[in-house]
């Protein structure tokens, strides 16, 4: 249905007209500032718009420009990101801001190669920021866009297999309105978010219905194709809140990797055949070289990451002996319950904080 140049032109006009009438009034759509657009796009990767809005507003208030972000301590940046997950995004953004200040005088480069070379800038971020802020003719391909394309063109390529990404990029490039690439990309993403939704797409309200192969064959729900993924593994973890002189021990994870730079209570994986309370004693000894006594099992929390899930048993422990020597973590602090709030903690730790505070307030902590 989208085979002639004329039809493609008409398709673009209809999509853009729909977007101009229906687009949501989002805070990052009120600006052309490449830094603000960059921040929003980094946050929007893997995260819903409604979740991002308050984070974006707080982040922009704290770090309104590249310079302020570059000059901020990483801990402050991670604290502002706390709860959004995928912390490598925040660490890369912070590093990239430093490079933009030192190499480009604080101005985000509009040059494709220079921008693409910055830490954390992949194909998606490059296309989104450069098209929206600089009107560069680059097609954005995210999950929403893939879904729209797969249905429009009845594409057989699985949308969740990286090896087929190029097929979607080729289709997106073909349809892209290069004169207004930023608006066109946002229109495709907006259509995927509001109309061509994963379940029950509203085909009867869709501006692309006349061109859509999946809709005309009544098969929209069969697209996009997906490869079935193996089940995500579940890890059992034991962590200990170690108390010494009315203070709690927290440790900092190494700067790279999962949750890099964040602070947490010491602990680790429970071995096969090991009890959770035995694991917490062993892990604390191995990780921070302290001997502790388990006073109480506080709770159990569950948390899902992208590729695995954890089930975490949390214990309150009292310090018995030893000096802290770190193996794994890069830093540690003994903190009061109130001071703990100043450190960026993983979401899994936040899940049991209210219960922990309640338990500790009973002991006057
Ligand atoms: Fe999606 Fe339906 Fe529109 Fe096709 S017609 S793009 S399936 S909402």
Short mmCIF file of C-alpha atoms and ligand atoms in Angstrom, two decimals:
data_model
loop_
_atom_site.label_atom_id
_atom_site.label_comp_id
_atom_site.label_asym_id
_atom_site.label_seq_id
_atom_site.Cartn_x
_atom_site.Cartn_y
_atom_site.Cartn_z
CA UNK A 1 0.00 0.00 0.00
CA UNK A 2 2.98 2.29 0.52
CA UNK A 3 4.54 1.55 -2.83
CA UNK A 4 4.54 4.82 -4.78
CA UNK A 5 6.22 8.11 -3.96
CA UNK A 6 2.84 9.80 -4.11
CA UNK A 7 1.32 7.45 -1.54
CA UNK A 8 4.29 7.83 0.78
CA UNK A 9 3.99 11.63 0.57
CA UNK A 10 0.31 11.43 1.42
CA UNK A 11 1.04 9.04 4.28
CA UNK A 12 3.58 11.51 5.72
CA UNK A 13 1.15 14.43 5.46
CA UNK A 14 -1.59 12.50 7.25
CA UNK A 15 0.71 11.30 10.00
CA UNK A 16 2.13 14.80 10.61
CA UNK A 17 -1.33 16.41 10.61
CA UNK A 18 -2.49 13.85 13.19
CA UNK A 19 0.62 14.50 15.31
CA UNK A 20 0.15 18.26 15.28
CA UNK A 21 -3.40 17.85 16.55
CA UNK A 22 -2.89 15.05 19.03
CA UNK A 23 0.61 15.31 20.45
CA UNK A 24 0.94 15.34 24.21
CA UNK A 25 2.17 18.49 25.86
CA UNK A 26 5.37 17.03 27.33
CA UNK A 27 7.96 19.23 29.08
CA UNK A 28 10.80 18.39 26.65
CA UNK A 29 8.61 19.33 23.72
CA UNK A 30 8.63 22.96 24.85
CA UNK A 31 12.29 23.42 23.96
CA UNK A 32 14.79 23.06 21.14
CA UNK A 33 17.71 22.99 23.61
CA UNK A 34 19.73 19.92 22.51
CA UNK A 35 20.89 19.27 26.08
CA UNK A 36 17.32 19.15 27.43
CA UNK A 37 16.22 16.91 24.55
CA UNK A 38 19.23 14.68 25.13
CA UNK A 39 18.42 14.30 28.85
CA UNK A 40 14.79 13.45 28.06
CA UNK A 41 15.70 10.89 25.42
CA UNK A 42 18.23 9.17 27.68
CA UNK A 43 15.60 8.94 30.43
CA UNK A 44 12.93 7.71 28.01
CA UNK A 45 15.02 4.72 26.94
CA UNK A 46 13.44 1.71 28.66
CA UNK A 47 11.17 3.95 30.77
CA UNK A 48 7.55 5.11 30.47
CA UNK A 49 6.75 8.79 29.80
CA UNK A 50 4.68 9.16 32.98
CA UNK A 51 7.60 7.90 35.10
CA UNK A 52 10.10 10.13 33.32
CA UNK A 53 8.27 13.49 33.66
CA UNK A 54 8.98 14.14 37.39
CA UNK A 55 12.55 12.84 37.06
CA UNK A 56 13.16 15.07 34.05
CA UNK A 57 11.82 18.15 35.81
CA UNK A 58 13.89 17.54 38.95
CA UNK A 59 17.01 16.75 36.90
CA UNK A 60 16.68 19.88 34.77
CA UNK A 61 16.12 22.00 37.88
CA UNK A 62 19.27 20.53 39.48
CA UNK A 63 21.43 20.51 36.32
CA UNK A 64 19.91 23.05 33.91
CA UNK A 65 22.80 22.95 31.42
CA UNK A 66 25.72 20.82 30.26
CA UNK A 67 28.13 22.84 32.39
CA UNK A 68 26.19 22.30 35.62
CA UNK A 69 25.93 18.58 34.91
CA UNK A 70 29.63 18.29 34.09
CA UNK A 71 30.60 20.10 37.29
CA UNK A 72 28.29 18.08 39.54
CA UNK A 73 29.58 15.19 41.63
CA UNK A 74 28.59 11.82 40.16
CA UNK A 75 26.94 10.91 43.48
CA UNK A 76 24.56 13.87 43.11
CA UNK A 77 23.71 12.81 39.56
CA UNK A 78 23.07 9.22 40.65
CA UNK A 79 20.91 10.48 43.52
CA UNK A 80 18.80 12.47 41.03
CA UNK A 81 18.51 9.31 38.91
CA UNK A 82 17.70 7.07 41.89
CA UNK A 83 14.75 4.80 41.07
CA UNK A 84 14.91 5.28 37.28
CA UNK A 85 17.20 2.26 36.91
CA UNK A 86 19.79 1.55 34.20
CA UNK A 87 22.31 3.72 36.02
CA UNK A 88 24.89 3.42 33.24
CA UNK A 89 22.70 5.97 31.44
CA UNK A 90 23.32 8.54 34.17
CA UNK A 91 27.03 7.78 34.45
CA UNK A 92 27.47 8.07 30.67
CA UNK A 93 25.48 11.30 30.49
CA UNK A 94 27.66 12.78 33.23
CA UNK A 95 30.88 11.70 31.46
CA UNK A 96 29.58 12.96 28.12
CA UNK A 97 28.75 16.37 29.65
CA UNK A 98 32.39 16.62 30.82
CA UNK A 99 33.61 15.88 27.29
CA UNK A 100 31.19 18.39 25.73
CA UNK A 101 32.54 21.05 28.11
CA UNK A 102 36.19 20.27 27.52
CA UNK A 103 36.08 19.68 23.76
CA UNK A 104 33.12 21.73 22.50
CA UNK A 105 32.97 24.64 24.90
CA UNK A 106 29.76 23.32 26.49
CA UNK A 107 27.81 23.19 23.22
CA UNK A 108 26.23 19.85 22.28
CA UNK A 109 27.72 18.99 18.87
CA UNK A 110 25.20 18.78 16.02
CA UNK A 111 27.71 16.84 13.95
CA UNK A 112 26.65 13.21 13.64
CA UNK A 113 30.10 11.69 14.14
CA UNK A 114 31.08 13.93 17.06
CA UNK A 115 27.79 13.39 18.86
CA UNK A 116 27.79 9.63 18.18
CA UNK A 117 31.27 9.35 19.73
CA UNK A 118 30.07 10.59 23.15
CA UNK A 119 29.64 7.97 25.91
CA UNK A 120 26.20 6.35 25.93
CA UNK A 121 25.15 7.75 22.55
CA UNK A 122 23.92 4.85 20.44
CA UNK A 123 21.87 4.85 17.25
CA UNK A 124 18.61 5.66 19.03
CA UNK A 125 19.89 8.63 21.06
CA UNK A 126 21.82 10.02 18.08
CA UNK A 127 18.81 9.86 15.75
CA UNK A 128 16.38 11.23 18.34
CA UNK A 129 18.52 14.16 19.54
CA UNK A 130 19.96 15.14 16.17
CA UNK A 131 16.61 14.99 14.38
CA UNK A 132 14.58 16.78 17.08
CA UNK A 133 17.15 19.41 18.09
CA UNK A 134 19.05 19.88 14.82
CA UNK A 135 16.56 18.66 12.19
CA UNK A 136 19.03 16.13 10.87
CA UNK A 137 17.41 13.56 8.55
CA UNK A 138 17.86 10.48 10.75
CA UNK A 139 15.07 7.98 11.41
CA UNK A 140 14.41 6.93 15.00
CA UNK A 141 13.74 3.24 15.60
CA UNK A 142 12.49 2.37 19.08
CA UNK A 143 9.95 -0.18 20.31
CA UNK A 144 6.96 2.00 19.40
CA UNK A 145 8.26 2.69 15.92
CA UNK A 146 9.03 -0.99 15.31
CA UNK A 147 5.48 -1.92 16.28
CA UNK A 148 3.95 0.64 13.88
CA UNK A 149 6.26 -0.42 11.03
CA UNK A 150 5.73 -4.13 11.63
CA UNK A 151 1.96 -3.69 11.40
CA UNK A 152 1.93 -1.18 8.57
CA UNK A 153 4.15 -3.33 6.36
CA UNK A 154 3.37 -6.76 7.87
CA UNK A 155 7.06 -7.25 8.54
CA UNK A 156 8.06 -10.79 9.48
CA UNK A 157 11.31 -9.70 11.18
CA UNK A 158 11.12 -10.28 14.95
CA UNK A 159 11.13 -6.92 16.74
CA UNK A 160 13.02 -8.21 19.79
CA UNK A 161 16.00 -9.73 17.96
CA UNK A 162 18.94 -7.32 17.52
CA UNK A 163 19.97 -9.10 14.30
CA UNK A 164 16.83 -7.79 12.57
CA UNK A 165 17.16 -4.17 13.69
CA UNK A 166 18.62 -3.12 10.34
CA UNK A 167 15.41 -4.23 8.56
CA UNK A 168 13.38 -1.85 10.69
CA UNK A 169 15.88 0.96 10.18
CA UNK A 170 15.67 0.48 6.42
CA UNK A 171 11.87 0.68 6.50
CA UNK A 172 11.95 3.73 8.79
CA UNK A 173 14.48 5.49 6.53
CA UNK A 174 12.26 4.92 3.53
CA UNK A 175 9.22 6.48 5.16
CA UNK A 176 11.02 9.32 6.97
CA UNK A 177 10.04 12.85 5.94
CA UNK A 178 13.55 14.28 5.76
CA UNK A 179 12.37 17.91 5.67
CA UNK A 180 10.82 17.63 9.14
CA UNK A 181 12.63 14.62 10.53
CA UNK A 182 12.21 15.62 14.21
CA UNK A 183 8.43 15.97 13.98
CA UNK A 184 8.10 12.89 11.81
CA UNK A 185 10.05 10.73 14.29
CA UNK A 186 8.04 12.05 17.20
CA UNK A 187 4.82 11.42 15.26
CA UNK A 188 5.73 7.76 14.69
CA UNK A 189 6.64 7.29 18.36
CA UNK A 190 3.50 9.12 19.50
CA UNK A 191 1.28 7.02 17.26
CA UNK A 192 2.83 3.87 18.73
CA UNK A 193 2.29 5.16 22.26
CA UNK A 194 -1.28 6.45 21.85
CA UNK A 195 -2.98 4.60 18.99
CA UNK A 196 -0.98 1.64 17.70
CA UNK A 197 -0.61 0.25 21.22
CA UNK A 198 0.77 -3.23 21.98
CA UNK A 199 -2.67 -4.64 22.81
CA UNK A 200 -5.90 -3.56 21.13
CA UNK A 201 -4.59 -0.95 18.68
CA UNK A 202 -7.26 1.68 17.89
CA UNK A 203 -7.20 1.09 14.11
CA UNK A 204 -10.51 2.87 13.57
CA UNK A 205 -8.97 6.10 14.94
CA UNK A 206 -5.62 5.68 13.21
CA UNK A 207 -4.53 8.18 10.54
CA UNK A 208 -2.59 5.36 8.83
CA UNK A 209 -5.45 2.90 8.56
CA UNK A 210 -5.70 3.28 4.77
CA UNK A 211 -2.07 2.20 4.37
CA UNK A 212 -1.88 -0.54 6.98
CA UNK A 213 -1.53 -4.14 5.79
CA UNK A 214 -2.05 -5.72 9.22
CA UNK A 215 -5.22 -3.73 9.84
CA UNK A 216 -6.71 -4.49 6.42
CA UNK A 217 -6.10 -8.21 6.92
CA UNK A 218 -7.45 -8.07 10.48
CA UNK A 219 -4.12 -9.30 11.85
CA UNK A 220 -2.81 -6.31 13.79
CA UNK A 221 -2.57 -8.40 16.95
CA UNK A 222 -0.15 -10.83 15.24
CA UNK A 223 2.46 -8.07 14.76
CA UNK A 224 5.20 -7.34 15.60
CA UNK A 225 6.59 -10.85 15.45
CA UNK A 226 8.67 -11.75 18.49
CA UNK A 227 11.15 -14.50 19.31
CA UNK A 228 10.30 -16.28 22.55
CA UNK A 229 13.00 -15.58 25.09
CA UNK A 230 14.31 -18.11 27.57
CA UNK A 231 12.88 -17.66 31.07
CA UNK A 232 14.73 -15.08 33.16
CA UNK A 233 16.69 -16.73 35.99
CA UNK A 234 15.87 -16.09 39.64
CA UNK A 235 18.74 -15.44 42.07
CA UNK A 236 18.33 -15.78 45.82
CA UNK A 237 20.19 -13.05 47.68
CA UNK A 238 20.83 -12.43 51.38
CA UNK A 239 21.71 -8.96 52.70
CA UNK A 240 22.52 -7.72 56.16
CA UNK A 241 21.85 -4.36 57.78
CA UNK A 242 24.84 -4.30 60.13
CA UNK A 243 24.45 -2.05 63.19
CA UNK A 244 27.37 -0.73 65.20
CA UNK A 245 27.17 2.17 67.66
CA UNK A 246 23.72 3.16 66.34
CA UNK A 247 25.00 3.41 62.77
CA UNK A 248 24.41 1.21 59.75
CA UNK A 249 27.00 -0.06 57.31
CA UNK A 250 26.52 0.73 53.63
CA UNK A 251 28.97 -0.07 50.82
CA UNK A 252 29.46 1.41 47.40
CA UNK A 253 29.44 -0.72 44.25
CA UNK A 254 32.27 -0.35 41.78
CA UNK A 255 31.69 2.46 39.26
CA UNK A 256 30.88 0.28 36.24
CA UNK A 257 28.39 -2.48 35.59
CA UNK A 258 24.94 -3.09 37.02
CA UNK A 259 23.99 -0.41 39.59
CA UNK A 260 27.56 0.95 39.35
CA UNK A 261 28.38 3.68 41.90
CA UNK A 262 25.26 3.05 43.99
CA UNK A 263 25.29 2.29 47.72
CA UNK A 264 23.73 -0.78 49.32
CA UNK A 265 23.73 -3.05 52.33
CA UNK A 266 26.35 -5.79 52.10
CA UNK A 267 25.31 -9.27 50.99
CA UNK A 268 25.25 -11.55 47.99
CA UNK A 269 24.01 -14.75 46.37
CA UNK A 270 22.89 -17.65 48.50
CA UNK A 271 24.75 -20.82 47.50
CA UNK A 272 22.99 -24.07 46.70
CA UNK A 273 22.06 -25.87 49.93
CA UNK A 274 22.95 -22.82 52.08
CA UNK A 275 20.43 -21.11 54.36
CA UNK A 276 19.82 -17.39 53.88
CA UNK A 277 21.10 -16.57 57.38
CA UNK A 278 24.30 -18.59 56.81
CA UNK A 279 24.77 -16.81 53.47
CA UNK A 280 24.49 -13.37 55.02
CA UNK A 281 27.20 -14.19 57.62
CA UNK A 282 29.49 -15.59 54.91
CA UNK A 283 28.90 -12.75 52.46
CA UNK A 284 29.52 -10.04 55.06
CA UNK A 285 32.73 -11.74 56.13
CA UNK A 286 33.90 -12.10 52.51
CA UNK A 287 32.81 -8.66 51.32
CA UNK A 288 33.70 -6.40 54.25
CA UNK A 289 35.64 -8.68 56.60
CA UNK A 290 33.30 -8.24 59.57
CA UNK A 291 31.91 -10.82 61.95
CA UNK A 292 28.27 -10.18 62.73
CA UNK A 293 25.40 -11.81 64.57
CA UNK A 294 22.01 -12.19 62.93
CA UNK A 295 19.48 -10.55 65.25
CA UNK A 296 16.36 -10.82 63.17
CA UNK A 297 15.04 -11.66 59.71
CA UNK A 298 13.43 -8.40 58.62
CA UNK A 299 11.65 -9.31 55.40
CA UNK A 300 11.89 -10.77 51.92
CA UNK A 301 11.58 -8.61 48.79
CA UNK A 302 11.44 -9.45 45.11
CA UNK A 303 12.74 -7.33 42.27
CA UNK A 304 13.01 -7.80 38.51
CA UNK A 305 15.91 -6.55 36.40
CA UNK A 306 15.98 -6.84 32.61
CA UNK A 307 17.66 -10.22 32.40
CA UNK A 308 17.08 -11.74 35.84
CA UNK A 309 15.00 -11.53 38.98
CA UNK A 310 16.06 -11.53 42.60
CA UNK A 311 14.48 -12.71 45.80
CA UNK A 312 16.20 -10.95 48.66
CA UNK A 313 16.15 -12.02 52.32
CA UNK A 314 17.00 -9.08 54.56
CA UNK A 315 18.47 -9.50 58.04
CA UNK A 316 19.21 -7.09 60.85
CA UNK A 317 22.66 -7.94 62.22
CA UNK A 318 24.75 -6.61 65.06
CA UNK A 319 28.47 -6.04 64.73
CA UNK A 320 30.57 -8.63 66.57
CA UNK A 321 34.14 -7.86 65.51
CA UNK A 322 36.71 -7.07 62.85
CA UNK A 323 37.81 -4.03 60.84
CA UNK A 324 36.27 -3.25 57.49
CA UNK A 325 38.39 -4.52 54.59
CA UNK A 326 36.66 -4.32 51.25
CA UNK A 327 36.59 -7.08 48.66
CA UNK A 328 34.27 -6.08 45.82
CA UNK A 329 32.81 -2.76 47.04
CA UNK A 330 34.97 0.32 46.56
CA UNK A 331 33.92 2.36 49.59
CA UNK A 332 31.91 2.15 52.80
CA UNK A 333 30.24 4.40 55.40
CA UNK A 334 28.70 3.95 58.82
CA UNK A 335 25.59 6.14 58.59
CA UNK A 336 22.62 7.10 60.69
CA UNK A 337 19.18 6.12 59.44
CA UNK A 338 18.50 9.74 58.47
CA UNK A 339 21.82 10.16 56.59
CA UNK A 340 21.13 7.03 54.55
CA UNK A 341 18.63 9.06 52.49
CA UNK A 342 21.48 11.16 51.06
CA UNK A 343 23.01 8.17 49.26
CA UNK A 344 21.72 6.78 45.96
CA UNK A 345 20.42 3.28 46.71
CA UNK A 346 19.09 0.62 44.32
CA UNK A 347 15.33 0.18 44.05
CA UNK A 348 15.52 -3.29 45.61
CA UNK A 349 16.95 -1.66 48.79
CA UNK A 350 14.24 1.01 48.74
CA UNK A 351 11.63 -1.75 48.77
CA UNK A 352 12.47 -2.68 52.36
CA UNK A 353 13.50 0.75 53.73
CA UNK A 354 10.09 1.62 55.22
CA UNK A 355 10.03 -1.70 57.10
CA UNK A 356 13.63 -1.23 58.18
CA UNK A 357 12.99 2.28 59.50
CA UNK A 358 9.99 1.03 61.42
CA UNK A 359 11.98 -1.83 62.96
CA UNK A 360 14.89 0.45 63.87
CA UNK A 361 12.69 3.19 65.33
CA UNK A 362 11.47 0.61 67.87
CA UNK A 363 15.12 0.34 69.06
CA UNK A 364 15.46 4.14 69.19
CA UNK A 365 17.60 4.40 66.03
FE1 LIG B 1 -1.47 0.28 14.06
FE2 LIG B 1 -3.99 -0.17 13.40
FE3 LIG B 1 -2.81 2.12 12.71
FE4 LIG B 1 -2.16 -0.19 11.54
S1 LIG B 1 -4.12 0.86 11.46
S2 LIG B 1 -0.75 1.40 12.27
S3 LIG B 1 -2.31 -1.61 13.26
S4 LIG B 1 -3.25 1.40 14.80
#
